[in-house]
Tab-separated table of C-alpha atoms in Angstrom:
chain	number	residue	atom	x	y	z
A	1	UNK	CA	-8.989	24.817	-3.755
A	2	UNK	CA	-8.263	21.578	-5.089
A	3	UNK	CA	-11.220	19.177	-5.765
A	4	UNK	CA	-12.207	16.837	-8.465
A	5	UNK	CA	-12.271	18.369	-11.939
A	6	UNK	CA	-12.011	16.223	-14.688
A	7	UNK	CA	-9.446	17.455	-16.756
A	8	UNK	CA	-9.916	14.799	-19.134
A	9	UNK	CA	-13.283	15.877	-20.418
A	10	UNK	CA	-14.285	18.455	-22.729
A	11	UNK	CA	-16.555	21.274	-21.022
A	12	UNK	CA	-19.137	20.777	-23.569
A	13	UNK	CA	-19.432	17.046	-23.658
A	14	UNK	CA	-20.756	17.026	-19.885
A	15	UNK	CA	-24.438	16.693	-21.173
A	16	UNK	CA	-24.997	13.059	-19.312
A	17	UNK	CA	-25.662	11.704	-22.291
A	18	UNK	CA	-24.042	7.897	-22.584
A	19	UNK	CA	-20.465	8.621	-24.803
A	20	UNK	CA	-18.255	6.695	-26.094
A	21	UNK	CA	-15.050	5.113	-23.919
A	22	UNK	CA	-11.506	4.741	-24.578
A	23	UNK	CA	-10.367	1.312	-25.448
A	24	UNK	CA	-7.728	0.633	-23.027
A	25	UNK	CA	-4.395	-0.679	-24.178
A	26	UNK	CA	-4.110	-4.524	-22.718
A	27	UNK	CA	-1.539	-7.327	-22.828
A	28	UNK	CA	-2.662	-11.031	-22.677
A	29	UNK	CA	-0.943	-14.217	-21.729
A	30	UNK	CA	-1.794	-17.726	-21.327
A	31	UNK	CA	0.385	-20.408	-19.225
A	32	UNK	CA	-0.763	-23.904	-18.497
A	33	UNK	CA	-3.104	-22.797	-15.447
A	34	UNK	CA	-5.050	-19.404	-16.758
A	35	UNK	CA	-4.586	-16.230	-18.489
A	36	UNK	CA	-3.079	-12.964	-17.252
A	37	UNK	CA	-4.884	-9.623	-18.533
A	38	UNK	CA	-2.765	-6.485	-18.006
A	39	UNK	CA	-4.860	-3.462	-18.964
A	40	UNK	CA	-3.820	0.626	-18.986
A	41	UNK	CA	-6.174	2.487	-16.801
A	42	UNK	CA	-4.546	5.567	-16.007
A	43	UNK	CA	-6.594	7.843	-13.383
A	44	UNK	CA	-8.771	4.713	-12.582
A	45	UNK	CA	-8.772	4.696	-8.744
A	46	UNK	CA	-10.475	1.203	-7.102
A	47	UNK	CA	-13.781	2.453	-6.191
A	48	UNK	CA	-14.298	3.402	-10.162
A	49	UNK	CA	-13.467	0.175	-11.523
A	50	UNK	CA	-15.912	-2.470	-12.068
A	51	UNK	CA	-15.157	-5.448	-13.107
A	52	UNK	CA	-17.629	-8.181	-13.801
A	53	UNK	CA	-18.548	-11.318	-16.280
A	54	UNK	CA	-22.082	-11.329	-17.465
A	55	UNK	CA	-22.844	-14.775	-18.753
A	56	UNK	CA	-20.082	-15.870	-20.907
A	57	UNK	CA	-18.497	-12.182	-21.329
A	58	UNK	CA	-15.354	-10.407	-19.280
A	59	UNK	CA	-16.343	-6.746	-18.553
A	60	UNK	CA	-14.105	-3.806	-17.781
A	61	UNK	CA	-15.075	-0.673	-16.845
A	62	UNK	CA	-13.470	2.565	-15.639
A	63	UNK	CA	-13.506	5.713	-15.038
A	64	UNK	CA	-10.791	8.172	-14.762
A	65	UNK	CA	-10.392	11.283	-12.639
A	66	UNK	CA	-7.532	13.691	-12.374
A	67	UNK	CA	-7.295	15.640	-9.729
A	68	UNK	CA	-6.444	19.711	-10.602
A	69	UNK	CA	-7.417	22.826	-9.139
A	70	UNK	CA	-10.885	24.313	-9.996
A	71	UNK	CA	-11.014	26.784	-12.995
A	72	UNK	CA	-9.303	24.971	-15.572
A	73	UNK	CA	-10.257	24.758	-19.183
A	74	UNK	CA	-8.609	21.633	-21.292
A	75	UNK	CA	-6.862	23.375	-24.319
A	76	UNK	CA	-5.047	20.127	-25.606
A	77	UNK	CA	-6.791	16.713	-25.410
A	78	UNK	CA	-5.360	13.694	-26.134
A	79	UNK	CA	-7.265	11.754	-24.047
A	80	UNK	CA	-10.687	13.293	-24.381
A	81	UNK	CA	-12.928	10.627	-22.889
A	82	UNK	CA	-12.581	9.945	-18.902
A	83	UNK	CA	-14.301	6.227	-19.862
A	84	UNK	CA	-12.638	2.848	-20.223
A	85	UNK	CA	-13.894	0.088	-21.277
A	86	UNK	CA	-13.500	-3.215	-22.749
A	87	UNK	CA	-14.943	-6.654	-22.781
A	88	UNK	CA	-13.409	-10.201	-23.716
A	89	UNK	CA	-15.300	-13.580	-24.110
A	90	UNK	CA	-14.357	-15.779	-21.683
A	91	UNK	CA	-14.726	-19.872	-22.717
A	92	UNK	CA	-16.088	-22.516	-20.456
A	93	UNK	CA	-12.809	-23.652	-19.339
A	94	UNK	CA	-12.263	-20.527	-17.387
A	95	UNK	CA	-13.028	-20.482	-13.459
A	96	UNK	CA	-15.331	-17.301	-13.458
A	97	UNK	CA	-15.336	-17.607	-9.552
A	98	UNK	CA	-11.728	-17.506	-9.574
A	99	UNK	CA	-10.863	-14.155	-11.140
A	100	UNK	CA	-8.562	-11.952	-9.043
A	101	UNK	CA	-7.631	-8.547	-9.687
A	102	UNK	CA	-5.197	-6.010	-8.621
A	103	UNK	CA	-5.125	-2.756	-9.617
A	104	UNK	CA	-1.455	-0.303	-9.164
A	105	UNK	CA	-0.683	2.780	-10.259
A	106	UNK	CA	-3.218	2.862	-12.850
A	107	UNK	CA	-2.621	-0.751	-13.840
A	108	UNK	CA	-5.194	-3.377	-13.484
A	109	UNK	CA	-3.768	-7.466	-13.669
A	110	UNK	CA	-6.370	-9.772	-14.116
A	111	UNK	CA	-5.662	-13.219	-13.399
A	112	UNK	CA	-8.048	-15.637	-14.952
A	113	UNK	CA	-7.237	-19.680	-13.668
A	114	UNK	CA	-8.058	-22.773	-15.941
A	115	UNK	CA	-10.582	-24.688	-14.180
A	116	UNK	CA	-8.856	-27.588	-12.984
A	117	UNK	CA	-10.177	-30.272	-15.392
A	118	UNK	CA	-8.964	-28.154	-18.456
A	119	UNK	CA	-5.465	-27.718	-17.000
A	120	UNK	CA	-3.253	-30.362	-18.886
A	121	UNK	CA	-2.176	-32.899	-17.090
A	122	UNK	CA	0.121	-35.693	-16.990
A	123	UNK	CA	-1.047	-38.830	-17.004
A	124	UNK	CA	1.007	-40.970	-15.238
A	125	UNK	CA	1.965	-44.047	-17.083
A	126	UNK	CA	2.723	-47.311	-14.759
A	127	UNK	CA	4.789	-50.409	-15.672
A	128	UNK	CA	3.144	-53.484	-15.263
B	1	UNK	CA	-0.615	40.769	-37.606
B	2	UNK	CA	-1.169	37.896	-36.570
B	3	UNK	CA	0.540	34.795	-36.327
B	4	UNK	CA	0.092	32.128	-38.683
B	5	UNK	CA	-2.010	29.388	-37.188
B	6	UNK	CA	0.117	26.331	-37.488
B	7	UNK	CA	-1.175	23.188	-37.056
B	8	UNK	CA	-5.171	24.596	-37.703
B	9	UNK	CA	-5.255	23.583	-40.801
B	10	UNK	CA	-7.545	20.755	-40.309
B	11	UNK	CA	-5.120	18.731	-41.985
B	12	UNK	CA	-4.074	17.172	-39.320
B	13	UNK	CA	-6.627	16.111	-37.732
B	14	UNK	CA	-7.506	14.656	-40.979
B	15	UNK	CA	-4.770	12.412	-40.865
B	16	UNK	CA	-5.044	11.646	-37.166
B	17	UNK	CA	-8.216	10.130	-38.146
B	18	UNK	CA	-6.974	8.020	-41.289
B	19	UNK	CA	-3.826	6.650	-38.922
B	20	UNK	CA	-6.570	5.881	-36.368
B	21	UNK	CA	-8.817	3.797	-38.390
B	22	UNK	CA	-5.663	2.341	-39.322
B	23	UNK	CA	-4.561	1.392	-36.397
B	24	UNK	CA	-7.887	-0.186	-35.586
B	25	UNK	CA	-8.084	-2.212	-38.792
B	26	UNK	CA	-4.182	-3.492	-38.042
B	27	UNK	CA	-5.468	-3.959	-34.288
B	28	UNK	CA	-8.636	-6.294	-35.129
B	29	UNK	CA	-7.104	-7.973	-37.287
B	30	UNK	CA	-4.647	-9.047	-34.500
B	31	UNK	CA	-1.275	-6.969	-35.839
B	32	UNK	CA	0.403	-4.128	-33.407
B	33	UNK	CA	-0.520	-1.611	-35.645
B	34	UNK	CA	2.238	0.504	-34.921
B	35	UNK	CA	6.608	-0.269	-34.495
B	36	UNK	CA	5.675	-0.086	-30.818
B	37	UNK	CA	2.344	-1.278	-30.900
B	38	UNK	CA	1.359	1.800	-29.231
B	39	UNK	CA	-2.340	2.836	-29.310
B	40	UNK	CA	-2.977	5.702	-31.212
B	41	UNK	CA	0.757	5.807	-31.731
B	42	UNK	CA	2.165	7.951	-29.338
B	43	UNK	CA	3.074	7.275	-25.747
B	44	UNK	CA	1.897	9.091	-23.362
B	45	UNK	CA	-1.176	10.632	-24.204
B	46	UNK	CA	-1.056	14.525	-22.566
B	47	UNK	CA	-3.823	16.806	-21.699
B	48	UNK	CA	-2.813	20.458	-21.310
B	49	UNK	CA	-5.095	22.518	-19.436
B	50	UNK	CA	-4.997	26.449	-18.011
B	51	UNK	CA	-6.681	28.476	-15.297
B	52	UNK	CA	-5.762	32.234	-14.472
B	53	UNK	CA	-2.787	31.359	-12.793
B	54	UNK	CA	-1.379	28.082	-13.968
B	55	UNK	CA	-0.995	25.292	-16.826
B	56	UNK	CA	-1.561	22.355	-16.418
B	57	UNK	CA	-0.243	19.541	-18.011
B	58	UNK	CA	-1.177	15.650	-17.681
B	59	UNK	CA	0.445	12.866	-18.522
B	60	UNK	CA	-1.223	9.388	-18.778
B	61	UNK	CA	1.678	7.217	-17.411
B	62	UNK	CA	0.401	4.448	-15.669
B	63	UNK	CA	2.676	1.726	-14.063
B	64	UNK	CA	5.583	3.212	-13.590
B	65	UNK	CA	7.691	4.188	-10.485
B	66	UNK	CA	7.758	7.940	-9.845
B	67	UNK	CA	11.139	8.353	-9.005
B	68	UNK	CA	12.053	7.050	-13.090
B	69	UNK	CA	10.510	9.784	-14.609
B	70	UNK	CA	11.800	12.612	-15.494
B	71	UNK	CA	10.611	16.334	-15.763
B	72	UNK	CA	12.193	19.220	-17.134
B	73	UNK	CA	10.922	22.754	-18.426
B	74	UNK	CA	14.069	24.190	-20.728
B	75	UNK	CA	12.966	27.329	-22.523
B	76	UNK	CA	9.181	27.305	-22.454
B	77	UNK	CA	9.568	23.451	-23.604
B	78	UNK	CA	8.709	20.914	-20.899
B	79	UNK	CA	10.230	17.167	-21.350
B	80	UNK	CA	8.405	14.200	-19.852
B	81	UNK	CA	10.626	11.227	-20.081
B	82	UNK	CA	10.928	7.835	-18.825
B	83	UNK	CA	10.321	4.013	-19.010
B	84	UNK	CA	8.361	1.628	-18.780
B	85	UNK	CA	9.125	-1.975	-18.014
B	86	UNK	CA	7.451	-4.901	-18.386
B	87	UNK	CA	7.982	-7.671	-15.864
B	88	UNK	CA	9.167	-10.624	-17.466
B	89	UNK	CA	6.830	-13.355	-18.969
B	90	UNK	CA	6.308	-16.237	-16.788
B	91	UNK	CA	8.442	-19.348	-17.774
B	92	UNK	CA	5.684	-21.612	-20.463
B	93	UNK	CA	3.655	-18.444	-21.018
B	94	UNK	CA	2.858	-16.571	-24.370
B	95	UNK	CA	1.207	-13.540	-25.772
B	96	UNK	CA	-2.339	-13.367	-26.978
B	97	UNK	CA	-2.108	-9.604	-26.984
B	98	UNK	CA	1.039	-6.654	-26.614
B	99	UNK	CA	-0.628	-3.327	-26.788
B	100	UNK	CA	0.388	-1.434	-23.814
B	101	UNK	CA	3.588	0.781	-24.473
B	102	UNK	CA	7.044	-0.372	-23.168
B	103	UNK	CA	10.572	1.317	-22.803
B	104	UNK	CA	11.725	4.283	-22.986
B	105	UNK	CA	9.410	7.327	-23.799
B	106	UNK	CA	9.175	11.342	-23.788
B	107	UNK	CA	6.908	13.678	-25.239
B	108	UNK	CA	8.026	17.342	-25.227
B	109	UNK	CA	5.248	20.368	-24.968
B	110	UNK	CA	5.646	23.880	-25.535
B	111	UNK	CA	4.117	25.606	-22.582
B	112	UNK	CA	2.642	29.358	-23.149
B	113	UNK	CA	4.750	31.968	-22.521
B	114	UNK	CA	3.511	33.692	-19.609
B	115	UNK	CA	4.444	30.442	-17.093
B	116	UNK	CA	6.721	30.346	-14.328
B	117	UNK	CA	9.304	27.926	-14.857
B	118	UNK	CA	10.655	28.104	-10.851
B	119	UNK	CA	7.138	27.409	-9.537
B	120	UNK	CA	6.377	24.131	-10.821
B	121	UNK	CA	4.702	20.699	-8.740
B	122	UNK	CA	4.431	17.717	-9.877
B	123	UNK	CA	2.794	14.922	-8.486
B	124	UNK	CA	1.949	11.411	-9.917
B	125	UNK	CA	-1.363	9.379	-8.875
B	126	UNK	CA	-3.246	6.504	-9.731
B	127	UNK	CA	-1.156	6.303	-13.071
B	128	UNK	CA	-1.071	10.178	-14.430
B	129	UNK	CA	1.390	12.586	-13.802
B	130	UNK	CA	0.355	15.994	-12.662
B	131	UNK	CA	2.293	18.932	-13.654
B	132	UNK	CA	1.199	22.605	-12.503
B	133	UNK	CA	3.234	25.314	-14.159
B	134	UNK	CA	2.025	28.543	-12.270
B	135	UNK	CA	2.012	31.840	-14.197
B	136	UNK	CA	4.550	34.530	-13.899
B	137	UNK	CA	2.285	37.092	-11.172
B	138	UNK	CA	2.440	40.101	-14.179
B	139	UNK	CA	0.635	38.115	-16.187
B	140	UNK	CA	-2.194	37.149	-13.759
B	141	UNK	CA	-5.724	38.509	-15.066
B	142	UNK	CA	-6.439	41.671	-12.820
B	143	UNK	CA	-9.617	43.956	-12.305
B	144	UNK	CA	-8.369	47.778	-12.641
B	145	UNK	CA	-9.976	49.962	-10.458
B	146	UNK	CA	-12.034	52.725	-12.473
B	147	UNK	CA	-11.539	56.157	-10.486
């Protein structure tokens, strides 16, 4: 009885036509070796997530899916678009190659790392 | 009669839309645009959904433990409550960006009248919180025989 019914779509919208997404809530911050991305995907589950960087820009993409029984018609819809998505420019002194990400309980952390030549660094001075 | 249709005004969707472009005007331009910084301003967003013989309610929670939150149906009202923590920042880190909802929430939704409030399940997933509220069996669409 239970399968995969979007309750987070409107009936009618389901045309296949491309819509719009919901802009997911995210937290940023920066420490001396990369950034840390924190981003709300509620009902994302791994295989809907894609995460990639097309030339210089971050891209985030998701799609959400809510498991309830079959037969049910959304009355109240606060979150009317299954869809995430959001991108970020990403500078040159980011490792592209390094990104990890972890995604828990609907909770994605991206961790971007500094390439190692933009990390600050101490120079050591010497006494002659 | 009939009732009076509350809230079908169109009013308020009208001003849903006006604090929405507001909040994305306060949001580009870097600012949380609400006291919580909470998009769209309320925390969590809810679905409510019904088939013949349930509603069903959804709450967009993600990141929290499912033992914190709480769940209660008290006279055709149910209460979803709980919080949500941030872990600390990281000692020489700061924030570019604080939009996602922290501490404590609840929203409170009035249920229709025909639900069962001892058959309820709940079940949280991949960040949302599932709530099925099955109808009392009277009220259960039924085909009458013709003799």
């Amino acid at each position: 009885m239970n399968e995969r019914n979007e309750l987070a779509v409107k009936q009618e919208d389901r045309t296949g036509q491309p819509r719009g997404a919901n802009l997911p809530a995210i937290d940023i911050f920066e420490d001396p070796t990369g950034i840390t991305l924190v981003a709300d995907l509620p009902g994302v589950t791994k295989d809907r997530l894609n995460i990639k960087v097309e030339s210089e820009v971050l891209i985030i993409e998701g799609e959400a899916s809510v498991q309830v029984p079959a037969g049910v018609r959304l009355v109240h819809g606060e979150m009317r678009e299954p869809r995430f998505r959001r991108t970020f420019r990403l500078g040159p002194e980011f490792d592209r190659d390094a990104i990890s990400a972890n995604l828990k309980q609907g909770v994605l952390t991206l961790r971007v790392p500094r390439i190692r030549e933009a990390q600050p660094r101490r120079i050591p001075v010497t006494a002659m | 009669m009939a009732n009076y249709p509350f809230g079908d005004s169109g009013f308020d969707s009208l001003f849903d839309a006006v604090q929405e472009q507001m909040d994305q005007i306060l949001r580009s331009a870097g600012l949380p645009a609400t006291l919580r910084a909470l998009p769209g301003g309320r925390f969590p967003p809810v679905n409510v959904g019904i088939s013949d013989d349930a509603a069903i309610v959804v709450g967009f929670i993600p990141g929290v433990e499912p033992e914190t939150l709480n769940v209660s149906i008290e006279k055709g009202l149910l209460t979803i409550s709980g919080e949500r923590k941030s872990p600390p920042l990281p000692e020489n880190a700061r924030y570019y960006a604080r939009e996602r909802a922290e501490g404590a929430f609840s929203r409170v939704i009035e249920l229709p009248g025909d639900i069962d409030p001892d058959n309820v399940e709940a079940r949280y997933t991949d960040g949302c919180l599932a709530i099925s509220i099955k109808k009392k069996e009277s009220s259960k669409p039924r085909l009458i025989a013709i003799q």
